[in-house]
Coordinates of C-alpha atoms and ligand atoms in Angstrom, one line a residue:
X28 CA -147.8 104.0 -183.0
X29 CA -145.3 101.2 -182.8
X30 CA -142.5 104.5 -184.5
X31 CA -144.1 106.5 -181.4
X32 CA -143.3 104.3 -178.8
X33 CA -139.6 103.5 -179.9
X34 CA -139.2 107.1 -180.2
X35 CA -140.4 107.7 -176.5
X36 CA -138.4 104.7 -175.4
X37 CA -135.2 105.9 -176.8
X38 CA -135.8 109.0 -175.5
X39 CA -136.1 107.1 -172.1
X40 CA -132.6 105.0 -173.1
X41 CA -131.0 107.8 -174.0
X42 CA -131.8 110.3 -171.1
X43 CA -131.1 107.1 -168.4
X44 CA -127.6 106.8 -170.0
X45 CA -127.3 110.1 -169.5
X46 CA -128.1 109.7 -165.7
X47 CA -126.3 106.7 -165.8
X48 CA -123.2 108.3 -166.9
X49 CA -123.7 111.3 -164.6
X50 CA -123.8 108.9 -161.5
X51 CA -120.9 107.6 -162.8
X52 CA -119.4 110.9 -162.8
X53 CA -119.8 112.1 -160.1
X54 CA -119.1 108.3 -158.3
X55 CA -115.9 109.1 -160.0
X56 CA -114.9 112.9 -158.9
X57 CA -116.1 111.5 -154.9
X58 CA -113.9 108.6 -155.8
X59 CA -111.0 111.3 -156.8
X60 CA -111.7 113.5 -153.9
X61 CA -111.4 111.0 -151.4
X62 CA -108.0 109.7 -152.6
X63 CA -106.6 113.4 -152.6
X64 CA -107.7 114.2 -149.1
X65 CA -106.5 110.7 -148.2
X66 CA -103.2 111.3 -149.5
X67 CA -100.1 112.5 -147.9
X68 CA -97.3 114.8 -149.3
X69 CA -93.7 115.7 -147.6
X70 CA -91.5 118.4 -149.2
X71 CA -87.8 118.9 -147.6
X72 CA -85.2 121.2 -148.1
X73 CA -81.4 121.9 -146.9
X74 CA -81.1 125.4 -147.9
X75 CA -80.5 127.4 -151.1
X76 CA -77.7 129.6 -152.3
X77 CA -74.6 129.5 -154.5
X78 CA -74.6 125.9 -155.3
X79 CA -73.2 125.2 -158.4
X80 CA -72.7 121.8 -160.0
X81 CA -69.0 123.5 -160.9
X82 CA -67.9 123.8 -157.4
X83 CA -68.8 120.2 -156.4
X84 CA -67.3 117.3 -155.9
X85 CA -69.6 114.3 -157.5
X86 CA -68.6 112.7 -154.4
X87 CA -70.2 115.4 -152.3
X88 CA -72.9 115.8 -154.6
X89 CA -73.6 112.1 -153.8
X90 CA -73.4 112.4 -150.2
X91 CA -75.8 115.6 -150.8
X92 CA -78.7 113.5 -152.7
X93 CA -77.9 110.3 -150.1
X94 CA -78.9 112.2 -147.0
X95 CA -82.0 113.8 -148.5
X96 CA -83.1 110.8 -150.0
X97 CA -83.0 109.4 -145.9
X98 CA -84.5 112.4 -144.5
X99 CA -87.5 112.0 -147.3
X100 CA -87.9 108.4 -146.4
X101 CA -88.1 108.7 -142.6
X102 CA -90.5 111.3 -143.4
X103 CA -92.4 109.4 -145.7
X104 CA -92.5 106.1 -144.2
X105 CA -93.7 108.2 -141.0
X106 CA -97.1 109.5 -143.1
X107 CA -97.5 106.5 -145.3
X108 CA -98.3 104.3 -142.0
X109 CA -100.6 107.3 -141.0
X110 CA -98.5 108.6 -138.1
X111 CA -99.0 112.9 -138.1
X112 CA -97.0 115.8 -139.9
X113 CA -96.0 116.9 -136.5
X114 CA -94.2 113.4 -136.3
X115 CA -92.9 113.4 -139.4
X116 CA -91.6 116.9 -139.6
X117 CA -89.7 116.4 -136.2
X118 CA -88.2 113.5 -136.8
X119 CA -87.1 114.4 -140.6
X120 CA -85.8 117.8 -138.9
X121 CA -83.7 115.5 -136.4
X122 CA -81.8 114.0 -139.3
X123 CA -80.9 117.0 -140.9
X124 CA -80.1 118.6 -137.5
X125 CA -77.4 115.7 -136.6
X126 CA -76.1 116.0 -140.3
X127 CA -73.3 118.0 -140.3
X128 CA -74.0 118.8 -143.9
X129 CA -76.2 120.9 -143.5
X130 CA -76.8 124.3 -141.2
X131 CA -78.9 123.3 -138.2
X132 CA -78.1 121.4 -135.2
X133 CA -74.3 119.8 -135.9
X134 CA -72.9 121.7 -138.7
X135 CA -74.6 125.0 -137.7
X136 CA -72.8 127.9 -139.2
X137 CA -70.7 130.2 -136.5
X138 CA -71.9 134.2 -135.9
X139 CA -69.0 136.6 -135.9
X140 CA -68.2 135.4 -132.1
X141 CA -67.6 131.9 -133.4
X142 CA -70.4 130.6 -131.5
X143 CA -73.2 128.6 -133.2
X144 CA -76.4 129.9 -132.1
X145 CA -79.2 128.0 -133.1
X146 CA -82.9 129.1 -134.0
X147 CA -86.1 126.8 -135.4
X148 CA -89.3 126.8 -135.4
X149 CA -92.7 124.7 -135.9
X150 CA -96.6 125.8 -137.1
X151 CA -99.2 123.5 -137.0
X152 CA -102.4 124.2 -139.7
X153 CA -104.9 122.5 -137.5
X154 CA -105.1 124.9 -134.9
X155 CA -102.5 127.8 -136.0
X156 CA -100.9 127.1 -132.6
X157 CA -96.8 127.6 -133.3
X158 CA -93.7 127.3 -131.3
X159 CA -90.4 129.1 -132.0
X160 CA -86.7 129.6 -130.2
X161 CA -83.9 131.5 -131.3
X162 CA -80.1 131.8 -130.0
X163 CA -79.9 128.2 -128.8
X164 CA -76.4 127.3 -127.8
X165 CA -76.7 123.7 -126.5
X166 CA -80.2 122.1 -127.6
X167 CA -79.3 119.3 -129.8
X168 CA -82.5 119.4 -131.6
X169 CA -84.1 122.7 -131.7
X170 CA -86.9 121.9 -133.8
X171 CA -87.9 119.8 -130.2
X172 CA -87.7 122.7 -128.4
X173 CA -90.0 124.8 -131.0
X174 CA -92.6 121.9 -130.5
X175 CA -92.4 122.1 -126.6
X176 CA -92.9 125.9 -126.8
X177 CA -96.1 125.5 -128.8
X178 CA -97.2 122.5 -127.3
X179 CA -96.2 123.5 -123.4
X180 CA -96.3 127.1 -123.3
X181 CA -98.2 129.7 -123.3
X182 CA -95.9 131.2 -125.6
X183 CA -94.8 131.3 -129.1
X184 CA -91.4 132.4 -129.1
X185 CA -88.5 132.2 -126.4
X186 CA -85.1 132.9 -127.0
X187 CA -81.8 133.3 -125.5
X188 CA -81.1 131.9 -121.7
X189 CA -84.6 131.2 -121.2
X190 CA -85.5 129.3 -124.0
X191 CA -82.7 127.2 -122.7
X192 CA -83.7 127.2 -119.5
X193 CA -87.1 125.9 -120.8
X194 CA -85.9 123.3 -122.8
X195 CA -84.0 121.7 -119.9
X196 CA -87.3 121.6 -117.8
X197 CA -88.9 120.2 -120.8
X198 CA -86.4 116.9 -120.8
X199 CA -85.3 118.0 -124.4
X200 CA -81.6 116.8 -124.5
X201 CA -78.6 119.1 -124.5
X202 CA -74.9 118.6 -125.5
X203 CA -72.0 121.1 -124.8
X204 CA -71.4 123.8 -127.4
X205 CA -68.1 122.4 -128.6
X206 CA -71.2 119.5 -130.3
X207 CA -71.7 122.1 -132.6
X208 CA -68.4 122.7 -133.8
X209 CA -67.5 121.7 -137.7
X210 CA -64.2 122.6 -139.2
X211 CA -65.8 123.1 -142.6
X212 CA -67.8 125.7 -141.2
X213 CA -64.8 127.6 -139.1
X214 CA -63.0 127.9 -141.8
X215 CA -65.8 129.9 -143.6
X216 CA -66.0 132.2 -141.1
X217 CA -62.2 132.9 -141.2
X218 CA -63.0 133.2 -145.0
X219 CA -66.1 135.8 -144.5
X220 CA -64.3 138.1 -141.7
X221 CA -61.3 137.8 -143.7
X222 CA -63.1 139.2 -146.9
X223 CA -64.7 141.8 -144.7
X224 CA -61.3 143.0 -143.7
X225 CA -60.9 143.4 -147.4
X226 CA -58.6 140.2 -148.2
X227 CA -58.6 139.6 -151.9
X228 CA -60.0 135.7 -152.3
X229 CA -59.7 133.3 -154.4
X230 CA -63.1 131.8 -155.3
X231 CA -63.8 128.9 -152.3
X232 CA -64.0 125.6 -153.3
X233 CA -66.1 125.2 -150.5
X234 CA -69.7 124.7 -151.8
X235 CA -70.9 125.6 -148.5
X236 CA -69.6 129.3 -148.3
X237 CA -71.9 131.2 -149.9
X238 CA -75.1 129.6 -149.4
X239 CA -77.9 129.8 -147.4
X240 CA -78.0 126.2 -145.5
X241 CA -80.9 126.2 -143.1
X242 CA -83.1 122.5 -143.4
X243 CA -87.0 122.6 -143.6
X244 CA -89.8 119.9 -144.0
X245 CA -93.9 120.8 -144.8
X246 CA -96.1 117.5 -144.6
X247 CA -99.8 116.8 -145.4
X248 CA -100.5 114.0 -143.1
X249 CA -103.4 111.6 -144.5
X250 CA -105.8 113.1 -141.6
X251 CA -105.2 116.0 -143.6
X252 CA -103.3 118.4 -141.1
X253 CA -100.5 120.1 -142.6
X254 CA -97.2 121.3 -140.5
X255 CA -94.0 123.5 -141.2
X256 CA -90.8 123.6 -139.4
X257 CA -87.5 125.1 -140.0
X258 CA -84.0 124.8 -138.1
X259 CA -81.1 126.5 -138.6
X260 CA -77.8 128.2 -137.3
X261 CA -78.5 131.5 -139.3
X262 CA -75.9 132.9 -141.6
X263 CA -72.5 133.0 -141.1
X264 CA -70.5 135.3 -139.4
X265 CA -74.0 137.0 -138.2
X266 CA -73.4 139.7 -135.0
X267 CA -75.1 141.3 -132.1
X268 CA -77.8 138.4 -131.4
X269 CA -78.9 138.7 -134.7
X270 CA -82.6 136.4 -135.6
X271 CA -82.8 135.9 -139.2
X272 CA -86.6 134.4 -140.3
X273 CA -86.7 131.2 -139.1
X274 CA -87.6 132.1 -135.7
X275 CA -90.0 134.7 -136.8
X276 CA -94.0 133.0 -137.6
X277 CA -94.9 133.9 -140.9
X278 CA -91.5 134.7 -141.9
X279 CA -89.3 131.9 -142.5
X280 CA -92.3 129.3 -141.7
X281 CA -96.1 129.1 -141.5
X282 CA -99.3 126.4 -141.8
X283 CA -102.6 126.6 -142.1
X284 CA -105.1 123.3 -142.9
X285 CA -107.1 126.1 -145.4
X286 CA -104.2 126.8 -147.6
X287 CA -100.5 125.3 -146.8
X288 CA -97.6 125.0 -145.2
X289 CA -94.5 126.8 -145.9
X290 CA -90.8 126.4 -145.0
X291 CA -88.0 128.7 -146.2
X292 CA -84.3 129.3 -146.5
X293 CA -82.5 132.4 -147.6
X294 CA -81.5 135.7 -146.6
X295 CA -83.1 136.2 -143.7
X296 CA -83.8 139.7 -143.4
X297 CA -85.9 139.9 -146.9
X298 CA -88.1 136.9 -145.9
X299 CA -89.0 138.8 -142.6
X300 CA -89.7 142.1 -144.4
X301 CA -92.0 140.4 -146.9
X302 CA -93.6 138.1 -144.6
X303 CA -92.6 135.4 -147.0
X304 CA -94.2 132.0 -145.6
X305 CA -97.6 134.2 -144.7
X306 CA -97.5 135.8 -148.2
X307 CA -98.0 132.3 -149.7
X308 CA -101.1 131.1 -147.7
X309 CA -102.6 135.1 -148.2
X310 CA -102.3 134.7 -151.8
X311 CA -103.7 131.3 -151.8
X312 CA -105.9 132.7 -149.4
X313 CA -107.1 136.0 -150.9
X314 CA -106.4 136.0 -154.8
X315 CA -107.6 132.4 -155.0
X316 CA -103.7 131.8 -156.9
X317 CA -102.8 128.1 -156.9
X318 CA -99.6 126.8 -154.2
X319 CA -97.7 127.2 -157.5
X320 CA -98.7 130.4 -158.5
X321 CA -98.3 132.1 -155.1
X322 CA -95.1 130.8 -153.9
X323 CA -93.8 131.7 -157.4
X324 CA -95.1 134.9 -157.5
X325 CA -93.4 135.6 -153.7
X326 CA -89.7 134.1 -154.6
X327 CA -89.7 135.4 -158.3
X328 CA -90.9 138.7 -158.2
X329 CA -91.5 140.2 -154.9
X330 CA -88.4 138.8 -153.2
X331 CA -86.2 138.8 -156.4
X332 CA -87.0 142.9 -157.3
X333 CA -86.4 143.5 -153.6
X334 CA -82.5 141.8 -153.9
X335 CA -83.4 138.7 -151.6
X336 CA -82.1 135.4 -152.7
X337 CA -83.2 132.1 -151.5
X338 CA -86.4 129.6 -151.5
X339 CA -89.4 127.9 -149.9
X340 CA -91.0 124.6 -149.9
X341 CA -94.8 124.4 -150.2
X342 CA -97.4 121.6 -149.9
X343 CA -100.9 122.8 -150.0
X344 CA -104.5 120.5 -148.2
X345 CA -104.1 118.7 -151.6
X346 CA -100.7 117.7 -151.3
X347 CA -99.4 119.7 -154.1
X348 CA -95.9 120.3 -153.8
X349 CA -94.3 123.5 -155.3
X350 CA -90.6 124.4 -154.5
X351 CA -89.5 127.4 -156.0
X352 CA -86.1 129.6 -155.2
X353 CA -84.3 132.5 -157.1
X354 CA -80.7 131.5 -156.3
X355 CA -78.2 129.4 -158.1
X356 CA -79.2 126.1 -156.5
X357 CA -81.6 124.8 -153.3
X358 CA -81.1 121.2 -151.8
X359 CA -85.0 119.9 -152.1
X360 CA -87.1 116.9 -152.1
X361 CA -90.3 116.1 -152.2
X362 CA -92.2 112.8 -151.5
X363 CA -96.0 111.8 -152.5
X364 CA -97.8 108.5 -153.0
X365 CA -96.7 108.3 -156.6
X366 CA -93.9 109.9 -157.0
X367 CA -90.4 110.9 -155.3
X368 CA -87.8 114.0 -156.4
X369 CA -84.5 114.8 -155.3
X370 CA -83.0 118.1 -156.5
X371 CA -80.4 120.4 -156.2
X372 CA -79.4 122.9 -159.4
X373 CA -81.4 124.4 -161.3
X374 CA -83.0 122.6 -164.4
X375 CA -83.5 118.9 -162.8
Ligands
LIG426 N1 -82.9 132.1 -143.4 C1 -81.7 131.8 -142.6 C2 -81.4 133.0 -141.8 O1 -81.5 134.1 -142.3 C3 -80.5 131.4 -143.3 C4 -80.7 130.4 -144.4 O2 -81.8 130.0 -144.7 O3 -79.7 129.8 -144.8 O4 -81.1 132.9 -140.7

């Protein structure tokens, strides 16, 4: 009797700590699932091409790593005080744009004209409402004027005279085109026609030349809205009102709350035929693959057998980062609660 009742009692201990440790279980995966949909993620990048650690100078290497370390931390400091993505991407976006290191806003590359024509554009996962100009000419910031066209139009992409037209009646502030002007980047297109007239060159020292240079930012906000944008002035030496992917939804940048938010820089005219940024959130989407699996799969094999060089950012609703590209070098960085990266070569 007495052996019969300590057997049914520790059958009754052992099956409540098995409860017991259940509850605790599942106290703790609630516990984990509310700090991942409370946290926040911000991935930026400055473009991807030819960048090799051989070409550059440690001082401009420095200066490279300085100003995306700032771009992250306005960013950052945006989403950590729970301010949106849309906030956060804009005014990361406006640093890069008035950096004339990179190619958007001041330091945009020049088309074949030698004007700088400037195209961005913004896609909010919330709602899937998006905003897009292309051919800007004298919109300082035309990440602004991709916001006003989602947010005050009944349109999604203006270009050209009217998109300037639109962003003047918007209040978004405009310079005069000389504001765009670099010397760095007139040179290179003396360098590219100059090679497309069949002048032998010596290798450029110029970093700059041969890459890619548009600037992106993807955030997870801690309401847990994700946005993309991307600015840029296109690639160098470009003709006949040419629109590379950045202007182009699903192309060169796309968000969605379900999956994630995508920004991407390379050539153009590959990430438009493969629907690059939209490929991502389908995959995620459709084959169930993981942010890492999908925008590998999209850079490294479908854009890579095709011949187009370049890269994305991605931060999926969990604010998993992944930031793959098939060229030399991509300026990148990423920012979440616990950690913070700065890249630019491969193999760092
Ligand atoms: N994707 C941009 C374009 O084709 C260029 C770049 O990312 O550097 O216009």
């Amino acid at each position: 009797m007495i052996f019969k009742i300590t057997y049914q009692a520790k059958i009754l201990i052992i099956l409540s700590i098995f409860g017991w440790t259940g509850a605790c279980q599942n106290e703790k995966n609630e516990a984990i699932d509310k700090i991942e949909d409370q946290r926040y993620a911000i991935a930026i990048h400055g473009g991807a091409g030819t960048i090799l650690k051989k070409n550059m100078t440690p001082e401009r290497e420095k200066d490279y790593r300085e100003a995306l370390e700032t771009a992250l931390t306005i960013g950052e400091d945006i989403l950590k005080k729970g301010g949106t993505a849309l906030d956060a991407v804009e005014k990361t976006i406006h640093y890069l744009e008035d950096n004339p290191l990179f190619n958007a806003g001041k330091g945009a590359v020049f088309n074949h004209s030698g004007e700088n024509e400037l195209d961005a554009s913004i896609m909010r996962g919330s709602d899937q409402n998006a905003g897009a100009v292309g051919g800007l000419s004298t919109v300082k910031h035309p990440i602004s004027a991709a916001i006003a066209v989602m947010d005050h139009s009944d349109h999604v992409l203006l270009t050209g005279n009217g998109a300037e037209q639109f962003a003047k009646e918007q209040g978004i502030e405009t310079v005069d085109p000389s504001y765009f002007y670099t010397e760095s980047r007139w040179k290179s297109l003396q360098r590219v026609i100059a090679e497309e007239n069949g002048a032998e060159l010596s290798e450029s020292d110029d970093p700059n030349d041969k890459k890619h240079g548009t600037v992106g930012c993807v955030a997870l906000d801690t309401h847990g809205d994700i946005v993309a944008g991307t600015s840029t002035g296109g690639m160098t030496n470009k003709k006949y009102n040419r629109f590379g992917d950045v202007p182009i939804i699903g192309a060169g940048t796309y968000a969605h709350n379900a999956t994630v938010g995508v920004s991407c820089t390379g050539h153009g005219e590959y990430f438009i035929r493969y629907a690059v940024a939209h490929d991502v959130h389908a995959r995620m989407l459709y084959l169930g693959e993981s942010v890492q699996e999908a925008s590998n799969y999209v850079v490294n094999t479908t854009l890579l057998k095709n011949g187009g060089s370049g890269g994305l950012i991605a931060v999926d609703k969990k604010g998993r980062v992944s930031m793959p590209f098939n060229s030399a070098g991509m300026y990148r960085a990423y920012a979440v609660p616990t950690k913070r990266y700065v890249g630019i070569y491969k193999d760092e």
